[in-house]
Amino acid sequence: MADRIQTTPRPIRTPLSGEDGIDLSIIELFFFAYRDFTSDPDQILEAYGFGRAHHRVLHFVNRKPGLTVAELLDVLQITKQSLARVLKQLVDAGYIIQVPGPRDRRQRELYPTQTGRQLALDLARPQSRRIDAALKALSADERQTVEEFLKAMVNSDLRQQIDQISDRRQDARGLNEGEG
Amino acid sequence: MADRIQTTPRPIRTPLSGEDGIDLSIIELFFFAYRDFTSDPDQILEAYGFGRAHHRVLHFVNRKPGLTVAELLDVLQITKQSLARVLKQLVDAGYIIQVPGPRDRRQRELYPTQTGRQLALDLARPQSRRIDAALKALSADERQTVEEFLKAMVNSDLRQQIDQISDRRQDARGLNEGEG
DNA sequence: AATTTATGTCAGCCTTATTGACATATTTTA
DNA sequence: TAAAATATGTCAATAAGGCTGACATAAATT
């Protein structure tokens, strides 16, 4: 008995804080901020029987209409099997339509329908409101600071992707001249 | 045939951007930033057979040693059944120990072990490095701005909780005078 | 003609969450 | 003290959203 070593390991009673210059408060803030940020659309999605995965797909299809399945997989960094179910549901429910690629007919270009556009906006609105409220007190410069911080948090090899989505104005492929 | 209405809904070809003053780029940045932010610890956790859920539990137990199961559920906003499995694994693996509450013996106070403290630090470090890198170019004032922005993104009814975790210095319950 | 590519789909598995029901120990209350 | 409430644990079933592997098809490329 006497030579049993450390049967119950000692509980540590000092709160973790700032060791090695680690800033835990920002880590936590980021966690809480993102959780609440996603909770707004989550509530709306529930009424549609959709989840966060549907939201992401719908968002990027709206953001870059005509993107292909492969491009979408690249942005979302998930497998095609994971995308398949979600995408199918969005297509079946009439929020997204698939159009064979004009150049390469193997590709499926993804477009939102009017309903899909509307839902995407409805989902973005509360998030935008939350961000606006958080930025309300900030000057234009300060807002720029926040944006640069977020951008710097992203893996550098993915920043290009983001720029493409955010900045690129669609090459005028003909605006809404779909079928009648 | 001629009177079939809108068989295939029209694909919308205009990219969604800035409607109604909605800032989509920050919405997207937040998504990408958080994804990459969590990817760092996720990689480490994999080696332990743990997931993001374990990380969150371990983090807050380290942050506030002695917190009870109920308090932890409150912070994480999950059900006790969800917590149970994850917590059990962390306890079984020796990262957390449960101590009956001194006042109320129904309660289980949760404490990290030395190993648990170490793992929490190992997980926080890459996140801290990423944040540091993102804040590198910013002045002290600008860093404050970023922190305030994140805080403002959190539901106001939860901000108190955060303050408690982040600011409160543990009431000196005796530092590490556990068993020998 | 053979190969590669883009996509779809089937089947099975994992993690993290959920709800509902019930058990146990302990504290509080009537 | 007996009854009720509380803190926690646990069992079972379910769901969402990921994963891997395997295979099919159509179209493009070599």
Coordinates of C-alpha atoms (C1' of nucleotides) in Angstrom, one line a residue:
Chain A
M1 CA 0.0 0.0 0.0
A2 CA 2.7 2.4 1.0
D3 CA 4.5 2.1 -2.2
R4 CA 1.5 2.7 -4.5
I5 CA 2.3 5.7 -6.5
Q6 CA -0.1 8.5 -6.9
T7 CA -3.3 6.5 -6.9
T8 CA -5.5 9.5 -7.5
P9 CA -3.7 12.2 -9.4
R10 CA -3.7 15.5 -7.7
P11 CA -6.5 18.0 -8.8
I12 CA -5.1 21.2 -10.1
R13 CA -6.9 24.1 -8.4
T14 CA -5.3 27.1 -10.1
P15 CA -7.2 28.5 -13.0
L16 CA -5.4 28.4 -16.3
S17 CA -4.6 31.9 -17.3
G18 CA -2.1 33.6 -19.5
E19 CA 0.6 30.9 -19.2
D20 CA 3.4 31.4 -21.7
G21 CA 1.7 34.6 -22.9
I22 CA -1.3 32.7 -24.1
D23 CA -4.4 35.0 -24.4
L24 CA -7.3 32.7 -23.4
S25 CA -9.9 35.4 -23.4
I26 CA -9.7 36.0 -27.2
I27 CA -9.8 32.2 -27.7
E28 CA -13.0 32.0 -25.7
L29 CA -14.5 35.1 -27.2
F30 CA -14.0 33.6 -30.6
F31 CA -15.8 30.5 -29.5
F32 CA -18.8 32.3 -28.0
A33 CA -19.0 34.8 -30.8
Y34 CA -19.1 32.1 -33.5
R35 CA -21.6 30.0 -31.6
D36 CA -24.0 32.9 -31.3
F37 CA -23.3 34.1 -34.9
T38 CA -24.5 30.8 -36.2
S39 CA -27.4 30.5 -33.9
D40 CA -29.4 33.1 -35.7
P41 CA -29.7 31.3 -39.1
D42 CA -29.9 28.0 -37.3
Q43 CA -33.3 29.0 -35.9
I44 CA -34.6 29.9 -39.3
L45 CA -33.2 26.8 -40.9
E46 CA -35.0 24.6 -38.4
A47 CA -38.4 25.7 -39.8
Y48 CA -37.2 24.4 -43.3
G49 CA -35.9 21.1 -41.9
F50 CA -32.4 22.3 -43.0
G51 CA -29.2 22.5 -41.1
R52 CA -26.0 24.5 -41.1
A53 CA -24.7 22.4 -43.9
H54 CA -27.6 23.5 -46.2
H55 CA -26.9 27.1 -45.2
R56 CA -23.3 26.9 -46.3
V57 CA -24.1 25.4 -49.6
L58 CA -26.9 27.8 -50.3
H59 CA -24.7 30.7 -49.3
F60 CA -21.9 30.0 -51.7
V61 CA -24.2 29.0 -54.6
N62 CA -25.8 32.4 -54.2
R63 CA -22.5 34.1 -53.8
K64 CA -21.1 32.6 -56.9
P65 CA -23.9 31.3 -59.1
G66 CA -22.8 28.8 -61.7
L67 CA -20.0 27.3 -59.6
T68 CA -19.5 23.6 -60.1
V69 CA -19.7 20.8 -57.7
A70 CA -16.0 20.5 -57.6
E71 CA -15.5 24.2 -56.9
L72 CA -18.1 24.0 -54.1
L73 CA -16.3 21.0 -52.5
D74 CA -13.1 23.0 -52.7
V75 CA -14.6 25.9 -50.8
L76 CA -16.4 23.9 -48.2
Q77 CA -13.6 21.3 -47.8
I78 CA -15.9 18.4 -47.4
T79 CA -16.3 15.2 -49.4
K80 CA -18.7 14.8 -52.3
Q81 CA -20.6 12.2 -50.4
S82 CA -21.2 14.7 -47.6
L83 CA -22.3 17.4 -50.1
A84 CA -24.5 15.0 -52.1
R85 CA -27.2 14.6 -49.5
V86 CA -27.4 18.2 -48.6
L87 CA -27.3 19.4 -52.2
K88 CA -29.9 16.9 -53.3
Q89 CA -32.3 18.1 -50.6
L90 CA -31.8 21.7 -51.7
V91 CA -32.3 20.8 -55.3
D92 CA -35.4 18.7 -54.6
A93 CA -36.9 21.5 -52.5
G94 CA -36.4 23.9 -55.3
Y95 CA -33.8 26.2 -53.8
I96 CA -31.0 25.3 -56.2
I97 CA -31.0 24.1 -59.8
Q98 CA -28.3 22.2 -61.6
V99 CA -27.4 23.1 -65.2
P100 CA -25.0 21.1 -67.3
G101 CA -21.8 23.0 -67.9
P102 CA -21.9 24.7 -71.4
R103 CA -18.3 24.0 -72.1
D104 CA -17.9 20.7 -70.2
R105 CA -21.2 18.9 -70.1
R106 CA -20.0 16.6 -67.3
Q107 CA -20.0 19.5 -64.9
R108 CA -23.1 20.6 -63.1
E109 CA -23.3 24.4 -62.6
L110 CA -25.2 25.3 -59.5
Y111 CA -27.6 28.2 -59.5
P112 CA -30.0 29.5 -56.9
T113 CA -33.7 29.8 -57.8
Q114 CA -35.6 32.9 -56.8
T115 CA -36.7 31.1 -53.7
G116 CA -33.1 30.0 -53.0
R117 CA -32.0 33.6 -53.4
Q118 CA -34.7 34.7 -51.0
L119 CA -33.8 32.2 -48.4
A120 CA -30.1 33.0 -48.6
L121 CA -30.9 36.6 -47.9
D122 CA -33.2 35.7 -45.1
L123 CA -30.4 33.7 -43.5
A124 CA -27.8 36.4 -44.1
R125 CA -29.9 39.2 -42.6
P126 CA -29.7 38.3 -38.9
Q127 CA -26.0 37.7 -39.2
S128 CA -25.5 41.0 -40.9
R129 CA -27.6 42.7 -38.2
R130 CA -25.5 41.1 -35.5
I131 CA -22.3 42.2 -37.2
D132 CA -23.7 45.7 -37.7
A133 CA -24.6 46.0 -34.1
A134 CA -21.1 44.8 -33.1
L135 CA -19.5 47.3 -35.5
K136 CA -21.9 50.1 -34.6
A137 CA -19.5 51.9 -32.2
L138 CA -16.5 51.6 -34.5
S139 CA -15.1 54.0 -37.0
A140 CA -14.4 53.1 -40.6
D141 CA -10.8 52.5 -39.8
E142 CA -11.6 50.3 -36.9
R143 CA -14.0 48.2 -39.0
Q144 CA -11.2 47.8 -41.4
T145 CA -9.0 46.6 -38.6
V146 CA -11.6 44.0 -37.6
E147 CA -11.9 42.8 -41.2
E148 CA -8.1 42.5 -41.5
F149 CA -7.9 40.6 -38.3
L150 CA -10.4 38.0 -39.5
K151 CA -8.7 37.7 -42.8
A152 CA -5.4 37.1 -41.1
M153 CA -6.9 34.3 -39.0
V154 CA -7.5 32.3 -42.2
N155 CA -4.9 30.0 -43.5
S156 CA -2.9 31.9 -46.0
D157 CA -3.3 29.3 -48.7
L158 CA -7.1 29.8 -48.6
R159 CA -7.1 33.5 -48.7
Q160 CA -7.0 33.6 -52.4
Q161 CA -10.2 31.5 -52.5
I162 CA -11.9 34.0 -50.3
D163 CA -10.8 36.9 -52.4
Q164 CA -12.2 35.2 -55.4
I165 CA -15.6 34.8 -53.8
S166 CA -15.7 38.1 -52.2
D167 CA -14.3 40.4 -54.8
R168 CA -14.8 38.9 -58.1
R169 CA -17.6 40.4 -60.1
Q170 CA -19.2 37.7 -62.1
D171 CA -18.0 37.8 -65.8
A172 CA -21.2 39.0 -67.4
R173 CA -22.4 35.7 -68.6
G174 CA -25.8 37.2 -69.3
L175 CA -27.8 38.2 -66.3
N176 CA -30.9 36.1 -65.7
E177 CA -31.6 35.3 -69.2
G178 CA -32.5 31.7 -68.1
E179 CA -35.5 30.0 -69.6
G180 CA -38.9 31.7 -69.6
Chain B
M1 CA -48.1 21.3 -72.6
A2 CA -48.4 24.9 -73.5
D3 CA -50.1 25.9 -70.2
R4 CA -47.6 24.2 -67.9
I5 CA -46.3 26.9 -65.6
Q6 CA -42.6 27.4 -65.0
T7 CA -41.6 23.7 -65.1
T8 CA -38.0 24.5 -64.4
P9 CA -37.6 27.6 -62.2
R10 CA -35.3 30.2 -63.7
P11 CA -31.7 30.0 -62.5
I12 CA -30.5 33.3 -61.0
R13 CA -27.1 34.2 -62.5
T14 CA -26.3 37.4 -60.6
P15 CA -24.0 36.9 -57.6
L16 CA -25.5 37.8 -54.3
S17 CA -23.7 40.8 -53.0
G18 CA -24.5 43.6 -50.7
E19 CA -28.3 43.6 -51.0
D20 CA -30.0 45.7 -48.4
G21 CA -26.6 46.7 -47.1
I22 CA -25.7 43.2 -46.1
D23 CA -22.0 42.8 -45.7
L24 CA -21.4 39.2 -46.9
S25 CA -17.6 39.4 -46.9
I26 CA -17.4 39.6 -43.1
I27 CA -19.9 36.8 -42.8
E28 CA -17.7 34.7 -44.9
L29 CA -14.5 35.7 -43.2
F30 CA -16.0 34.8 -39.9
F31 CA -16.8 31.3 -41.3
F32 CA -13.4 30.7 -42.7
A33 CA -11.6 32.2 -39.7
Y34 CA -13.4 30.0 -37.3
R35 CA -12.9 26.9 -39.4
D36 CA -9.2 27.4 -39.5
F37 CA -9.0 28.5 -35.9
T38 CA -10.4 25.1 -34.8
S39 CA -8.4 23.1 -37.2
D40 CA -5.2 23.5 -35.2
P41 CA -6.4 21.8 -32.0
D42 CA -8.4 19.4 -34.0
Q43 CA -5.3 17.9 -35.4
I44 CA -3.7 17.4 -32.0
L45 CA -6.9 16.0 -30.6
E46 CA -7.0 13.3 -33.3
A47 CA -3.8 11.7 -31.9
Y48 CA -5.7 11.3 -28.5
G49 CA -8.8 10.0 -30.0
F50 CA -10.6 13.1 -28.8
G51 CA -12.8 15.6 -30.6
R52 CA -13.8 19.2 -30.4
A53 CA -16.3 18.4 -27.6
H54 CA -13.5 17.1 -25.4
H55 CA -11.5 20.2 -26.1
R56 CA -14.2 22.5 -24.9
V57 CA -14.8 20.5 -21.7
L58 CA -11.1 20.4 -21.0
H59 CA -10.7 24.0 -21.7
F60 CA -13.3 25.3 -19.4
V61 CA -12.4 22.8 -16.6
N62 CA -8.9 24.2 -16.8
R63 CA -10.1 27.7 -17.0
K64 CA -12.3 27.4 -13.9
P65 CA -11.2 24.4 -11.9
G66 CA -13.8 23.1 -9.5
L67 CA -16.7 24.1 -11.6
T68 CA -19.7 21.7 -11.3
V69 CA -21.3 19.6 -14.0
A70 CA -24.3 22.0 -14.0
E71 CA -22.1 25.0 -14.4
L72 CA -20.3 23.4 -17.3
L73 CA -23.5 22.5 -19.0
D74 CA -24.5 26.1 -18.6
V75 CA -21.4 27.3 -20.3
L76 CA -21.4 24.8 -23.1
Q77 CA -25.2 24.9 -23.6
I78 CA -25.5 21.2 -24.3
T79 CA -27.4 18.4 -22.5
K80 CA -26.0 16.4 -19.7
Q81 CA -26.3 13.2 -21.8
S82 CA -24.1 14.9 -24.4
L83 CA -21.6 15.9 -21.8
A84 CA -21.6 12.6 -20.1
R85 CA -19.8 10.5 -22.7
V86 CA -17.2 13.1 -23.3
L87 CA -16.6 13.8 -19.7
K88 CA -16.4 10.1 -18.8
Q89 CA -13.7 9.6 -21.5
L90 CA -11.7 12.5 -20.1
V91 CA -12.0 11.2 -16.6
D92 CA -11.1 7.6 -17.6
A93 CA -8.1 8.8 -19.5
G94 CA -6.9 10.8 -16.5
Y95 CA -7.2 14.3 -17.8
I96 CA -10.0 15.4 -15.4
I97 CA -10.9 14.3 -11.9
Q98 CA -14.2 14.6 -10.2
V99 CA -14.3 15.6 -6.5
P100 CA -17.5 15.6 -4.5
G101 CA -18.6 19.1 -3.6
P102 CA -17.5 20.1 -0.1
R103 CA -20.7 21.9 0.7
D104 CA -23.1 19.9 -1.4
R105 CA -21.9 16.4 -1.8
R106 CA -24.3 15.7 -4.7
Q107 CA -22.2 18.0 -6.8
R108 CA -19.1 16.8 -8.7
E109 CA -16.4 19.5 -8.9
L110 CA -14.3 19.1 -11.9
Y111 CA -10.6 19.6 -11.8
P112 CA -7.9 19.0 -14.4
T113 CA -5.0 16.7 -13.5
Q114 CA -1.4 17.8 -14.4
T115 CA -1.8 15.9 -17.6
G116 CA -5.1 17.6 -18.3
R117 CA -3.5 21.0 -17.7
Q118 CA -0.7 20.1 -20.0
L119 CA -3.1 19.0 -22.8
A120 CA -5.2 22.1 -22.4
L121 CA -2.1 24.2 -22.9
D122 CA -0.9 22.2 -25.8
L123 CA -4.3 22.8 -27.5
A124 CA -4.4 26.5 -26.7
R125 CA -0.9 27.2 -27.9
P126 CA -1.5 26.9 -31.7
Q127 CA -4.7 28.9 -31.4
S128 CA -2.8 31.6 -29.5
R129 CA -0.1 31.6 -32.1
R130 CA -2.6 32.1 -34.8
I131 CA -4.2 34.9 -33.0
D132 CA -0.9 36.5 -32.2
A133 CA 0.0 36.3 -35.9
A134 CA -3.2 37.9 -36.8
L135 CA -2.8 40.7 -34.3
K136 CA 0.9 41.2 -35.0
A137 CA 0.5 44.2 -37.2
L138 CA -2.0 45.8 -34.9
S139 CA -1.5 48.5 -32.2
A140 CA -2.7 48.0 -28.6
D141 CA -5.8 50.1 -29.4
E142 CA -6.6 48.1 -32.5
R143 CA -6.3 44.9 -30.5
Q144 CA -8.7 46.3 -28.1
T145 CA -11.1 47.1 -30.9
V146 CA -10.9 43.5 -32.2
E147 CA -11.6 42.2 -28.7
E148 CA -14.6 44.5 -28.3
F149 CA -16.0 43.5 -31.6
L150 CA -15.9 39.8 -30.7
K151 CA -17.5 40.5 -27.4
A152 CA -20.2 42.5 -29.0
M153 CA -20.9 39.5 -31.3
V154 CA -21.9 37.4 -28.3
N155 CA -25.5 37.4 -27.0
S156 CA -25.7 40.0 -24.3
D157 CA -27.3 37.6 -21.9
L158 CA -24.2 35.4 -22.0
R159 CA -21.6 38.2 -21.7
Q160 CA -21.8 38.0 -17.9
Q161 CA -20.9 34.3 -18.1
I162 CA -17.8 35.2 -20.2
D163 CA -16.7 37.9 -17.8
Q164 CA -17.0 35.4 -15.0
I165 CA -14.8 32.9 -16.8
S166 CA -12.3 35.4 -18.2
D167 CA -11.9 37.9 -15.4
R168 CA -12.6 36.2 -12.1
R169 CA -9.5 35.3 -10.1
Q170 CA -10.3 32.1 -8.3
D171 CA -11.2 32.7 -4.7
A172 CA -8.1 31.3 -3.0
R173 CA -9.5 27.9 -2.1
G174 CA -6.0 26.7 -1.5
L175 CA -3.7 26.3 -4.4
N176 CA -2.8 22.7 -5.2
E177 CA -2.9 21.4 -1.7
G178 CA -4.6 18.2 -3.0
E179 CA -3.6 14.8 -1.8
G180 CA 0.0 13.8 -1.8
Chain C
dA1 C1' -9.9 2.8 -78.1
dA2 C1' -8.3 3.6 -73.6
dT3 C1' -7.9 6.6 -69.9
dT4 C1' -9.1 10.3 -67.1
dT5 C1' -12.4 13.4 -65.2
dA6 C1' -16.8 15.2 -63.0
dT7 C1' -20.4 13.7 -60.9
dG8 C1' -23.6 10.6 -58.6
dT9 C1' -24.8 6.9 -55.5
dC10 C1' -24.8 2.8 -52.3
dA11 C1' -23.4 1.0 -47.9
dG12 C1' -21.5 1.4 -43.6
dC13 C1' -19.2 3.9 -39.9
dC14 C1' -18.1 7.8 -36.5
dT15 C1' -18.9 12.0 -33.6
dT16 C1' -21.6 15.0 -31.4
dA17 C1' -25.6 16.3 -30.5
dT18 C1' -30.7 15.4 -29.2
dT19 C1' -35.1 13.5 -26.2
dG20 C1' -37.2 10.6 -22.8
dA21 C1' -37.1 7.7 -19.0
dC22 C1' -35.3 6.1 -14.9
dA23 C1' -31.8 5.4 -10.8
dT24 C1' -29.2 7.2 -6.9
dA25 C1' -27.6 10.1 -3.5
dT26 C1' -28.2 14.1 -1.1
dT27 C1' -30.3 18.3 0.4
dT28 C1' -34.3 21.0 1.4
dT29 C1' -38.9 21.6 2.8
dA30 C1' -43.3 20.7 4.7
Chain D
dT1 C1' -39.0 12.5 9.9
dA2 C1' -41.3 11.8 5.5
dA3 C1' -41.8 13.9 1.1
dA4 C1' -40.1 16.6 -2.5
dA5 C1' -36.7 18.7 -5.0
dT6 C1' -32.0 18.7 -6.8
dA7 C1' -27.4 17.1 -8.9
dT8 C1' -25.7 13.7 -11.3
dG9 C1' -25.4 9.4 -13.9
dT10 C1' -27.0 6.2 -17.3
dC11 C1' -29.7 3.5 -20.8
dA12 C1' -31.9 3.6 -25.2
dA13 C1' -33.2 5.5 -29.4
dT14 C1' -32.7 9.1 -32.9
dA15 C1' -30.7 12.7 -36.0
dA16 C1' -27.3 15.7 -38.5
dG17 C1' -23.3 15.9 -40.7
dG18 C1' -19.2 14.4 -41.4
dC19 C1' -16.1 10.2 -43.1
dT20 C1' -14.2 6.0 -46.3
dG21 C1' -14.6 2.7 -49.9
dA22 C1' -16.5 1.0 -53.9
dC23 C1' -18.7 1.3 -58.1
dA24 C1' -21.5 3.5 -62.2
dT25 C1' -22.1 6.8 -65.9
dA26 C1' -21.3 10.2 -69.1
dA27 C1' -18.2 13.1 -71.3
dA28 C1' -13.6 14.8 -72.4
dT29 C1' -8.9 13.9 -73.3
dT30 C1' -5.0 11.2 -74.9

